[in-house]
GROMACS .gro file of C-alpha atoms in nm:
model
  488
    1MET     CA    1  11.828   1.837  -9.894
    2ARG     CA    2  11.514   1.668  -9.762
    3THR     CA    3  11.382   1.348  -9.925
    4ASP     CA    4  11.112   1.241  -9.720
    5SER     CA    5  10.766   1.335  -9.736
    6SER     CA    6  10.728   1.427  -9.396
    7PRO     CA    7  10.731   1.830  -9.320
    8GLY     CA    8  10.959   1.762  -9.015
    9THR     CA    9  10.905   1.896  -8.626
   10LEU     CA   10  11.080   2.149  -8.455
   11PRO     CA   11  11.210   1.996  -8.156
   12ALA     CA   12  11.032   2.126  -7.773
   13ARG     CA   13  11.143   2.393  -7.616
   14GLU     CA   14  11.369   2.302  -7.329
   15HIS     CA   15  11.569   2.533  -7.081
   16LEU     CA   16  11.936   2.511  -7.040
   17PRO     CA   17  12.035   2.311  -6.745
   18ALA     CA   18  12.066   2.551  -6.446
   19GLY     CA   19  12.427   2.519  -6.296
   20ASN     CA   20  12.542   2.532  -5.951
   21ALA     CA   21  12.455   2.913  -5.808
   22GLY     CA   22  12.580   3.118  -5.461
   23THR     CA   23  12.434   3.408  -5.328
   24PRO     CA   24  12.096   3.483  -5.443
   25VAL     CA   25  12.087   3.658  -5.756
   26LEU     CA   26  11.691   3.687  -5.801
   27ASP     CA   27  11.409   3.741  -5.536
   28VAL     CA   28  11.083   3.665  -5.627
   29VAL     CA   29  10.821   3.807  -5.412
   30ILE     CA   30  10.466   3.672  -5.413
   31PRO     CA   31  10.225   3.950  -5.220
   32VAL     CA   32   9.925   3.775  -5.065
   33TYR     CA   33   9.627   3.872  -4.886
   34ASN     CA   34   9.417   3.552  -4.714
   35GLU     CA   35   9.547   3.311  -5.002
   36GLU     CA   36   9.542   2.996  -4.766
   37LYS     CA   37   9.415   2.804  -5.038
   38ASP     CA   38   9.649   2.883  -5.345
   39LEU     CA   39   9.969   2.995  -5.122
   40GLN     CA   40  10.100   2.658  -5.089
   41PRO     CA   41  10.067   2.534  -5.449
   42CYS     CA   42  10.176   2.842  -5.583
   43VAL     CA   43  10.521   2.837  -5.413
   44LEU     CA   44  10.578   2.460  -5.443
   45ARG     CA   45  10.507   2.527  -5.840
   46LEU     CA   46  10.760   2.846  -5.867
   47HIS     CA   47  11.031   2.661  -5.633
   48ASP     CA   48  11.016   2.362  -5.871
   49HIS     CA   49  11.048   2.568  -6.199
   50LEU     CA   50  11.316   2.776  -6.085
   51THR     CA   51  11.502   2.492  -5.962
   52ARG     CA   52  11.509   2.343  -6.278
   53THR     CA   53  11.559   2.637  -6.509
   54PHE     CA   54  11.695   2.952  -6.311
   55PRO     CA   55  12.105   2.910  -6.368
   56TYR     CA   56  12.156   3.121  -6.058
   57ALA     CA   57  12.060   3.175  -5.710
   58PHE     CA   58  11.679   3.252  -5.587
   59ARG     CA   59  11.472   3.341  -5.342
   60ILE     CA   60  11.111   3.353  -5.305
   61THR     CA   61  10.971   3.597  -5.052
   62ILE     CA   62  10.620   3.569  -4.937
   63ALA     CA   63  10.490   3.930  -4.869
   64ASP     CA   64  10.190   3.861  -4.626
   65ASN     CA   65   9.938   4.187  -4.650
   66ALA     CA   66   9.829   4.156  -4.298
   67SER     CA   67   9.621   3.843  -4.405
   68THR     CA   68   9.349   3.720  -4.131
   69ASP     CA   69   9.311   3.375  -4.234
   70SER     CA   70   9.564   3.113  -4.177
   71THR     CA   71   9.806   3.242  -4.474
   72PRO     CA   72  10.049   3.347  -4.208
   73LEU     CA   73  10.065   2.974  -4.086
   74VAL     CA   74  10.110   2.878  -4.434
   75ALA     CA   75  10.373   3.118  -4.477
   76ALA     CA   76  10.592   2.988  -4.197
   77ARG     CA   77  10.527   2.652  -4.278
   78LEU     CA   78  10.689   2.685  -4.634
   79GLU     CA   79  10.982   2.877  -4.494
   80ALA     CA   80  11.066   2.629  -4.240
   81GLU     CA   81  11.032   2.377  -4.490
   82ILE     CA   82  11.218   2.514  -4.806
   83PRO     CA   83  11.551   2.714  -4.773
   84GLU     CA   84  11.496   2.913  -5.045
   85VAL     CA   85  11.138   3.051  -4.913
   86ALA     CA   86  11.110   3.354  -4.662
   87ASN     CA   87  10.822   3.489  -4.485
   88PHE     CA   88  10.765   3.853  -4.485
   89ARG     CA   89  10.437   3.989  -4.230
   90LEU     CA   90  10.305   4.321  -4.298
   91GLU     CA   91  10.041   4.454  -4.055
   92GLN     CA   92   9.900   4.712  -4.311
   93LYS     CA   93   9.716   4.620  -4.628
   94GLY     CA   94   9.849   4.722  -4.974
   95ARG     CA   95  10.015   4.545  -5.271
   96GLY     CA   96  10.242   4.846  -5.351
   97ARG     CA   97  10.332   4.892  -4.982
   98ALA     CA   98  10.425   4.540  -4.944
   99LEU     CA   99  10.634   4.532  -5.270
  100ARG     CA  100  10.814   4.844  -5.146
  101THR     CA  101  10.910   4.716  -4.793
  102VAL     CA  102  11.028   4.389  -4.917
  103TRP     CA  103  11.230   4.520  -5.251
  104SER     CA  104  11.396   4.793  -5.029
  105ALA     CA  105  11.517   4.514  -4.771
  106SER     CA  106  11.623   4.250  -5.008
  107ASP     CA  107  11.994   4.249  -5.110
  108ALA     CA  108  11.949   4.033  -5.424
  109PRO     CA  109  12.052   4.239  -5.733
  110ILE     CA  110  11.728   4.150  -5.896
  111LEU     CA  111  11.394   4.195  -5.772
  112ALA     CA  112  11.076   4.042  -5.930
  113TYR     CA  113  10.716   3.993  -5.827
  114MET     CA  114  10.405   3.768  -5.991
  115ASP     CA  115  10.060   3.712  -5.856
  116VAL     CA  116  10.007   3.427  -5.614
  117ASP     CA  117   9.737   3.258  -5.913
  118LEU     CA  118  10.039   3.226  -6.115
  119SER     CA  119   9.817   3.331  -6.438
  120THR     CA  120  10.120   3.437  -6.622
  121ASP     CA  121  10.324   3.134  -6.782
  122LEU     CA  122  10.618   3.071  -6.585
  123ASN     CA  123  10.859   3.047  -6.904
  124ALA     CA  124  10.839   3.386  -6.932
  125LEU     CA  125  11.003   3.453  -6.605
  126LEU     CA  126  11.381   3.419  -6.745
  127PRO     CA  127  11.355   3.618  -7.035
  128LEU     CA  128  11.194   3.894  -6.795
  129VAL     CA  129  11.481   3.927  -6.581
  130ALA     CA  130  11.752   3.809  -6.848
  131PRO     CA  131  11.787   4.147  -6.958
  132LEU     CA  132  11.820   4.319  -6.594
  133ILE     CA  133  12.116   4.037  -6.530
  134SER     CA  134  12.301   4.179  -6.815
  135GLY     CA  135  12.252   4.505  -6.723
  136HIS     CA  136  12.071   4.593  -7.086
  137SER     CA  137  11.768   4.715  -6.872
  138ASP     CA  138  11.654   4.870  -6.595
  139LEU     CA  139  11.296   4.765  -6.571
  140ALA     CA  140  11.103   4.471  -6.716
  141ILE     CA  141  10.735   4.403  -6.746
  142GLY     CA  142  10.543   4.118  -6.873
  143SER     CA  143  10.278   4.229  -7.163
  144ARG     CA  144   9.940   4.074  -7.229
  145LEU     CA  145   9.872   4.358  -7.525
  146ALA     CA  146  10.216   4.264  -7.721
  147ARG     CA  147  10.137   4.103  -8.068
  148THR     CA  148  10.287   3.753  -7.982
  149SER     CA  149  10.127   3.743  -7.651
  150ARG     CA  150   9.850   3.443  -7.589
  151VAL     CA  151   9.610   3.597  -7.323
  152VAL     CA  152   9.272   3.418  -7.237
  153ARG     CA  153   9.039   3.612  -7.020
  154GLY     CA  154   8.650   3.740  -7.008
  155PRO     CA  155   8.555   4.047  -7.239
  156LYS     CA  156   8.532   4.264  -6.867
  157ARG     CA  157   8.892   4.201  -6.764
  158GLU     CA  158   9.011   4.258  -7.155
  159PHE     CA  159   8.756   4.621  -7.150
  160ILE     CA  160   8.911   4.718  -6.815
  161SER     CA  161   9.286   4.676  -6.938
  162ARG     CA  162   9.282   4.808  -7.256
  163ALA     CA  163   9.081   5.109  -7.152
  164TYR     CA  164   9.305   5.171  -6.841
  165ASN     CA  165   9.590   5.171  -7.097
  166MET     CA  166   9.436   5.416  -7.351
  167ILE     CA  167   9.377   5.643  -7.043
  168LEU     CA  168   9.762   5.617  -6.967
  169ARG     CA  169   9.865   5.672  -7.322
  170GLY     CA  170   9.624   5.963  -7.369
  171SER     CA  171   9.702   6.154  -7.028
  172LEU     CA  172  10.039   6.061  -6.919
  173GLN     CA  173  10.187   5.984  -7.272
  174ALA     CA  174  10.302   5.621  -7.154
  175ARG     CA  175  10.504   5.421  -7.402
  176PHE     CA  176  10.464   5.124  -7.223
  177SER     CA  177  10.184   4.859  -7.353
  178ASP     CA  178  10.067   4.691  -7.027
  179ALA     CA  179  10.081   4.872  -6.658
  180GLN     CA  180   9.876   4.598  -6.520
  181CYS     CA  181  10.024   4.283  -6.582
  182GLY     CA  182  10.105   4.140  -6.221
  183PHE     CA  183  10.487   4.015  -6.347
  184LYS     CA  184  10.763   4.238  -6.325
  185ALA     CA  185  11.101   4.298  -6.220
  186ILE     CA  186  11.355   4.553  -6.113
  187ARG     CA  187  11.728   4.595  -6.089
  188ARG     CA  188  11.792   4.683  -5.708
  189ASP     CA  189  11.996   4.958  -5.725
  190VAL     CA  190  11.746   5.175  -5.961
  191ALA     CA  191  11.491   5.033  -5.670
  192GLN     CA  192  11.690   5.220  -5.399
  193VAL     CA  193  11.621   5.523  -5.605
  194LEU     CA  194  11.300   5.509  -5.772
  195LEU     CA  195  11.113   5.355  -5.504
  196PRO     CA  196  11.127   5.710  -5.271
  197LEU     CA  197  10.943   5.880  -5.546
  198VAL     CA  198  10.637   5.634  -5.568
  199GLU     CA  199  10.382   5.750  -5.333
  200ASP     CA  200  10.130   5.500  -5.420
  201THR     CA  201  10.064   5.169  -5.193
  202GLY     CA  202   9.804   5.011  -5.340
  203TRP     CA  203   9.699   4.883  -5.711
  204PHE     CA  204   9.867   5.253  -5.875
  205PHE     CA  205  10.206   5.136  -5.750
  206ASP     CA  206  10.288   4.937  -6.067
  207THR     CA  207  10.163   5.228  -6.282
  208GLU     CA  208  10.333   5.499  -6.099
  209MET     CA  209  10.686   5.335  -6.094
  210LEU     CA  210  10.672   5.246  -6.487
  211VAL     CA  211  10.557   5.621  -6.541
  212LEU     CA  212  10.860   5.786  -6.325
  213ALA     CA  213  11.094   5.540  -6.452
  214GLU     CA  214  10.981   5.612  -6.831
  215ARG     CA  215  10.943   5.982  -6.782
  216ALA     CA  216  11.337   5.968  -6.625
  217GLY     CA  217  11.493   5.790  -6.938
  218LEU     CA  218  11.537   5.431  -6.786
  219ARG     CA  219  11.508   5.143  -7.008
  220ILE     CA  220  11.201   4.916  -6.989
  221HIS     CA  221  11.188   4.605  -7.125
  222GLU     CA  222  10.881   4.409  -7.229
  223VAL     CA  223  10.823   4.058  -7.235
  224PRO     CA  224  10.516   3.889  -7.429
  225VAL     CA  225  10.304   3.665  -7.222
  226ASP     CA  226  10.107   3.340  -7.179
  227TRP     CA  227   9.836   3.434  -6.941
  228VAL     CA  228   9.511   3.288  -6.824
  229ASP     CA  229   9.244   3.476  -6.635
  230ASP     CA  230   9.169   3.331  -6.304
  231PRO     CA  231   8.788   3.275  -6.309
  232ASP     CA  232   8.759   3.315  -5.917
  233SER     CA  233   8.903   3.710  -5.958
  234THR     CA  234   8.642   3.992  -5.876
  235VAL     CA  235   8.677   4.350  -5.990
  236HIS     CA  236   8.547   4.598  -5.828
  237ILE     CA  237   8.506   4.840  -6.131
  238VAL     CA  238   8.371   5.168  -5.965
  239LYS     CA  239   8.651   5.172  -5.676
  240THR     CA  240   8.932   5.053  -5.930
  241ALA     CA  241   8.872   5.281  -6.161
  242THR     CA  242   8.839   5.617  -5.890
  243ASP     CA  243   9.160   5.532  -5.716
  244ASP     CA  244   9.328   5.498  -6.077
  245LEU     CA  245   9.189   5.828  -6.238
  246LYS     CA  246   9.268   5.977  -5.889
  247GLY     CA  247   9.656   5.851  -5.961
  248VAL     CA  248   9.654   5.960  -6.327
  249TRP     CA  249   9.535   6.291  -6.192
  250ARG     CA  250   9.786   6.334  -5.918
  251ILE     CA  251  10.098   6.210  -6.132
  252GLY     CA  252   9.977   6.411  -6.457
  253LYS     CA  253   9.961   6.755  -6.195
  254ALA     CA  254  10.297   6.637  -6.050
  255LEU     CA  255  10.461   6.610  -6.377
  256ALA     CA  256  10.322   6.940  -6.540
  257GLY     CA  257  10.441   7.103  -6.242
  258GLY     CA  258  10.779   6.988  -6.217
  259SER     CA  259  10.731   6.891  -5.841
  260LEU     CA  260  10.863   6.545  -5.887
  261PRO     CA  261  11.247   6.522  -5.860
  262LEU     CA  262  11.310   6.302  -6.166
  263ASP     CA  263  11.695   6.412  -6.168
  264ARG     CA  264  11.748   6.175  -5.882
  265LEU     CA  265  11.745   5.887  -6.151
  266THR     CA  266  12.031   5.784  -6.342
  267ARG     CA  267  12.060   5.545  -6.625
  268PRO     CA  268  12.252   5.295  -6.418
  269PHE     CA  269  12.406   5.015  -6.654
  270GLY     CA  270  12.634   5.096  -6.958
  271ASP     CA  271  12.796   5.414  -7.122
  272ASP     CA  272  12.518   5.584  -7.306
  273PRO     CA  273  12.656   5.681  -7.625
  274ARG     CA  274  12.477   6.002  -7.598
  275ASP     CA  275  12.686   6.093  -7.320
  276ARG     CA  276  13.039   6.012  -7.526
  277ASP     CA  277  13.219   6.280  -7.684
  278ILE     CA  278  13.308   6.098  -8.046
  279GLN     CA  279  13.496   6.305  -8.290
  280ASP     CA  280  13.321   6.400  -8.622
  281VAL     CA  281  12.972   6.286  -8.478
  282PRO     CA  282  12.785   6.647  -8.402
  283LYS     CA  283  12.557   6.607  -8.120
  284GLY     CA  284  12.216   6.723  -8.123
  285LEU     CA  285  12.181   6.716  -8.486
  286ALA     CA  286  11.877   6.540  -8.492
  287ARG     CA  287  11.704   6.786  -8.239
  288GLN     CA  288  11.877   7.075  -8.452
  289LEU     CA  289  11.713   6.972  -8.796
  290VAL     CA  290  11.381   6.962  -8.655
  291GLY     CA  291  11.377   7.300  -8.485
  292PHE     CA  292  11.547   7.448  -8.803
  293CYS     CA  293  11.270   7.303  -9.041
  294VAL     CA  294  10.991   7.446  -8.803
  295VAL     CA  295  11.127   7.770  -8.768
  296GLY     CA  296  11.205   7.775  -9.183
  297GLY     CA  297  10.888   7.661  -9.277
  298LEU     CA  298  10.704   7.932  -9.072
  299SER     CA  299  10.968   8.167  -9.213
  300THR     CA  300  10.892   8.090  -9.558
  301LEU     CA  301  10.519   8.149  -9.500
  302PHE     CA  302  10.610   8.497  -9.314
  303TYR     CA  303  10.829   8.573  -9.613
  304LEU     CA  304  10.541   8.492  -9.867
  305VAL     CA  305  10.317   8.693  -9.696
  306LEU     CA  306  10.555   8.987  -9.641
  307TYR     CA  307  10.659   8.989 -10.036
  308SER     CA  308  10.249   8.969 -10.150
  309VAL     CA  309  10.219   9.292  -9.901
  310PHE     CA  310  10.492   9.477 -10.065
  311ARG     CA  311  10.460   9.355 -10.406
  312GLN     CA  312  10.117   9.569 -10.402
  313PHE     CA  313  10.342   9.893 -10.389
  314SER     CA  314  10.675   9.806 -10.551
  315GLY     CA  315  10.867   9.627 -10.803
  316ALA     CA  316  10.918   9.237 -10.730
  317GLN     CA  317  11.281   9.276 -10.708
  318VAL     CA  318  11.215   9.540 -10.412
  319ALA     CA  319  10.956   9.370 -10.240
  320ASN     CA  320  11.137   9.020 -10.248
  321ALA     CA  321  11.485   9.256 -10.091
  322LEU     CA  322  11.267   9.354  -9.820
  323ALA     CA  323  11.062   9.063  -9.710
  324LEU     CA  324  11.388   8.883  -9.740
  325LEU     CA  325  11.564   9.134  -9.505
  326VAL     CA  326  11.250   9.126  -9.258
  327SER     CA  327  11.219   8.759  -9.263
  328ALA     CA  328  11.560   8.696  -9.192
  329ILE     CA  329  11.608   8.901  -8.873
  330ALA     CA  330  11.305   8.698  -8.754
  331ASN     CA  331  11.434   8.371  -8.862
  332THR     CA  332  11.787   8.420  -8.722
  333ALA     CA  333  11.667   8.533  -8.382
  334ALA     CA  334  11.411   8.236  -8.375
  335ASN     CA  335  11.691   7.966  -8.480
  336ARG     CA  336  11.923   8.143  -8.230
  337ARG     CA  337  11.648   8.091  -7.949
  338LEU     CA  338  11.433   7.781  -8.030
  339THR     CA  339  11.717   7.563  -8.281
  340PHE     CA  340  12.051   7.639  -8.134
  341GLY     CA  341  11.933   7.706  -7.757
  342VAL     CA  342  12.126   8.062  -7.708
  343ARG     CA  343  11.986   8.278  -7.442
  344GLY     CA  344  12.060   8.601  -7.336
  345ARG     CA  345  12.151   8.934  -7.527
  346GLY     CA  346  12.552   8.816  -7.524
  347GLY     CA  347  12.626   8.799  -7.902
  348ALA     CA  348  12.312   8.894  -8.023
  349VAL     CA  349  12.434   9.182  -8.271
  350ARG     CA  350  12.716   8.956  -8.400
  351HIS     CA  351  12.457   8.669  -8.467
  352GLN     CA  352  12.244   8.905  -8.642
  353ALA     CA  353  12.533   9.064  -8.836
  354GLN     CA  354  12.622   8.676  -8.964
  355GLY     CA  355  12.259   8.613  -9.008
  356LEU     CA  356  12.248   8.899  -9.254
  357VAL     CA  357  12.566   8.733  -9.409
  358VAL     CA  358  12.367   8.411  -9.462
  359PHE     CA  359  12.058   8.658  -9.586
  360GLY     CA  360  12.276   8.784  -9.850
  361ILE     CA  361  12.368   8.458  -9.993
  362GLY     CA  362  11.981   8.403  -9.972
  363LEU     CA  363  11.910   8.737 -10.144
  364ALA     CA  364  12.154   8.652 -10.403
  365LEU     CA  365  11.982   8.296 -10.507
  366THR     CA  366  11.607   8.429 -10.496
  367SER     CA  367  11.695   8.731 -10.680
  368GLY     CA  368  11.893   8.548 -10.956
  369SER     CA  369  11.606   8.323 -10.980
  370LEU     CA  370  11.352   8.610 -11.021
  371ALA     CA  371  11.603   8.743 -11.273
  372ALA     CA  372  11.624   8.451 -11.439
  373LEU     CA  373  11.219   8.403 -11.516
  374ASN     CA  374  11.166   8.758 -11.613
  375ALA     CA  375  11.425   8.687 -11.861
  376ALA     CA  376  11.233   8.394 -11.999
  377THR     CA  377  10.889   8.540 -12.000
  378GLY     CA  378  10.841   8.925 -11.997
  379ASP     CA  379  10.556   8.947 -11.741
  380PRO     CA  380  10.516   8.610 -11.542
  381ALA     CA  381  10.226   8.547 -11.337
  382HIS     CA  382  10.234   8.609 -10.977
  383SER     CA  383  10.190   8.250 -10.867
  384THR     CA  384  10.473   8.179 -11.104
  385GLU     CA  385  10.707   8.424 -10.922
  386LEU     CA  386  10.574   8.242 -10.580
  387ALA     CA  387  10.674   7.896 -10.740
  388VAL     CA  388  11.004   8.012 -10.839
  389LEU     CA  389  11.101   8.214 -10.497
  390ILE     CA  390  10.988   7.881 -10.294
  391ALA     CA  391  11.260   7.649 -10.517
  392ALA     CA  392  11.519   7.922 -10.495
  393ASN     CA  393  11.435   7.917 -10.113
  394LEU     CA  394  11.445   7.572 -10.050
  395ALA     CA  395  11.797   7.578 -10.196
  396ALA     CA  396  11.949   7.845  -9.992
  397THR     CA  397  11.767   7.688  -9.676
  398VAL     CA  398  12.011   7.381  -9.690
  399LEU     CA  399  12.318   7.614  -9.705
  400ARG     CA  400  12.200   7.854  -9.432
  401PHE     CA  401  12.169   7.552  -9.226
  402LEU     CA  402  12.520   7.451  -9.272
  403LEU     CA  403  12.615   7.833  -9.209
  404PHE     CA  404  12.418   7.842  -8.907
  405ARG     CA  405  12.573   7.538  -8.748
  406ALA     CA  406  12.922   7.593  -8.832
  407TRP     CA  407  12.973   7.939  -8.819
  408VAL     CA  408  12.702   8.127  -8.683
  409PHE     CA  409  12.609   7.897  -8.388
  410PRO     CA  410  12.880   7.672  -8.355
  411ASP     CA  411  12.950   7.407  -8.064
  412ARG     CA  412  12.754   7.567  -7.766
  413ARG     CA  413  13.052   7.423  -7.541
  414GLU     CA  414  13.294   7.676  -7.730
  415SER     CA  415  13.049   7.977  -7.592
  416GLY     CA  416  13.045   7.869  -7.234
  417ARG     CA  417  12.670   7.776  -7.253
  418GLU     CA  418  12.552   7.447  -7.063
  419SER     CA  419  12.471   7.183  -7.298
  420THR     CA  420  12.103   7.026  -7.238
  421VAL     CA  421  12.148   6.701  -7.466
  422VAL     CA  422  12.367   6.524  -7.245
  423ALA     CA  423  12.372   6.397  -6.884
  424THR     CA  424  12.608   6.530  -6.654
  425HIS     CA  425  12.756   6.345  -6.359
  426HIS     CA  426  12.819   6.523  -6.027
  427PRO     CA  427  13.125   6.402  -5.899
  428SER     CA  428  13.033   6.489  -5.539
  429THR     CA  429  12.771   6.215  -5.563
  430PRO     CA  430  12.786   5.852  -5.586
  431THR     CA  431  12.733   5.727  -5.971
  432TYR     CA  432  12.681   5.344  -6.087
  433SER     CA  433  12.952   5.195  -6.251
  434THR     CA  434  12.955   5.164  -6.601
  435THR     CA  435  13.171   4.867  -6.654
  436ALA     CA  436  13.080   4.631  -6.421
  437PRO     CA  437  12.767   4.655  -6.210
  438TYR     CA  438  12.781   4.359  -6.015
  439ALA     CA  439  13.034   4.114  -5.935
  440PRO     CA  440  13.031   3.799  -6.169
  441LEU     CA  441  12.701   3.641  -6.084
  442PRO     CA  442  12.730   3.379  -5.859
  443GLN     CA  443  12.648   3.020  -5.875
  444ARG     CA  444  12.400   2.848  -5.670
  445PRO     CA  445  12.501   2.595  -5.397
  446VAL     CA  446  12.348   2.304  -5.298
  447PRO     CA  447  12.201   2.333  -5.030
  448TYR     CA  448  12.104   2.692  -5.054
  449GLN     CA  449  12.252   2.898  -4.763
  450GLN     CA  450  12.011   3.063  -4.526
  451PRO     CA  451  11.783   3.303  -4.632
  452TYR     CA  452  11.798   3.672  -4.540
  453GLN     CA  453  11.602   3.784  -4.196
  454THR     CA  454  11.297   3.948  -4.257
  455THR     CA  455  11.313   4.294  -4.087
  456GLN     CA  456  11.074   4.571  -4.097
  457VAL     CA  457  11.210   4.865  -4.253
  458ARG     CA  458  11.073   5.185  -4.382
  459ALA     CA  459  10.996   5.249  -4.765
  460GLY     CA  460  11.277   5.347  -4.960
  461GLU     CA  461  11.542   5.222  -4.692
  462ALA     CA  462  11.799   5.000  -4.800
  463ALA     CA  463  11.892   4.645  -4.675
  464ASP     CA  464  12.143   4.796  -4.443
  465GLY     CA  465  11.942   5.062  -4.295
  466SER     CA  466  12.115   5.341  -4.474
  467TRP     CA  467  11.943   5.580  -4.747
  468ARG     CA  468  12.122   5.577  -5.050
  469ASP     CA  469  12.090   5.832  -5.325
  470ALA     CA  470  12.228   5.917  -5.689
  471THR     CA  471  12.163   6.236  -5.805
  472MET     CA  472  12.220   6.291  -6.190
  473ARG     CA  473  12.100   6.595  -6.417
  474LEU     CA  474  11.910   6.405  -6.680
  475GLN     CA  475  11.685   6.533  -6.976
  476PRO     CA  476  11.325   6.380  -6.938
  477VAL     CA  477  11.238   6.161  -7.231
  478ARG     CA  478  10.903   5.585  -7.167
  479PRO     CA  479   9.774   4.682  -6.223
  480HIS     CA  480   9.607   4.438  -6.340
  481ASP     CA  481   9.658   4.139  -6.100
  482THR     CA  482   9.438   3.805  -6.065
  483ASP     CA  483   9.504   3.733  -5.710
  484ARG     CA  484   9.162   3.717  -5.526
  485GLY     CA  485   9.272   4.038  -5.332
  486ASP     CA  486   9.294   4.226  -5.669
  487PRO     CA  487   9.014   4.450  -5.718
  488ARG     CA  488   9.096   4.426  -6.088
   0.00000   0.00000   0.00000
């Protein structure tokens, strides 16, 4: 119990001391174009931060996008003076092209990039890559739109960023909050499979990569960031908006047409609990409940309409029986196809026969309810009859679902149909390890070993020159940069 009047203060945040490390675990790419003034301060500051705070070996790679000033000389000097710095020169412009080329050639298990002006506070770097190192996530992005983010920027940049993300959410159903923040990371083995699918070589590269990853079911981790706008940045609104809208249209059209081979992507790390065969835990229960409720609601409306029609020329019991019979046949057919995913004519007659048994139970419940109503009141109102029938049908619905699931449409594996709920690995194709994605992360030695050689490779090509792929059937499910070359 405190006895002094001081409210007390929390200790200042401090990073855990970095231990000794070995082979590079993290490769941070800095794409630049004509950044002769900002490049050296950026690299020195980033290098100092990683040396003090990052517990594993790292590399800083300068990706020069065909600069025409003295940027290549500055990059070469930094590479010669700092062992952890590497220089990669491209003769064509395009940030997406630079990232894809360098990431494809890198041997580090974790790949990241950030803007040369370091608008994002570097304290978010370790939280960004930690879920990737642990194997929890496949990609990680910094978000300026999270609740706990602290952002300082002008109204024009704020409007463009939020409007762009609204377009993504409305047109591509994107669930990530910030596609434009130049602060992202990805696992190398995920990049080797994902990057060949990304076509854009400019500023839309980030968005396309995230949309494809989310649609393929990969896990994207978001980190709130502290971000300060660079006042020297320029925004070419018309050109940027046009390029982005073209990209959104292209991706939306490809997704709608099913032309993207998203089945090439996998969940690389960890055992997906949905893929396990766990006793007493029915698979697809939530999806089946939703489908059954939708079909049941439509069937109830159909039944009530039929009952009202038949009631015009028959008694209540006859109208109820006829309406139930017709709606039961339609209900069984709809649940067979939509709720339980049974296709084809095989077993259709048997299913309808079993459905009629379930219909008989519903008829007994509803008929008994009507009989009880007529016994209680000699001539009940039509609205009262409908209310009683609705209540009786609700009770029959619960029993109907249980009978459908356990008796009429049991586990689909027993009937020889292919499940579309779980992902199925092909034994003939390479798969990712589910127990140890990498060997134990090495410790960083002092001094650092010679960095990798910079070699020109084609986008999507692995560091050893081979093309890797991992295929897996997967049920689809979730650039705002501040360097002076960024039109945003």
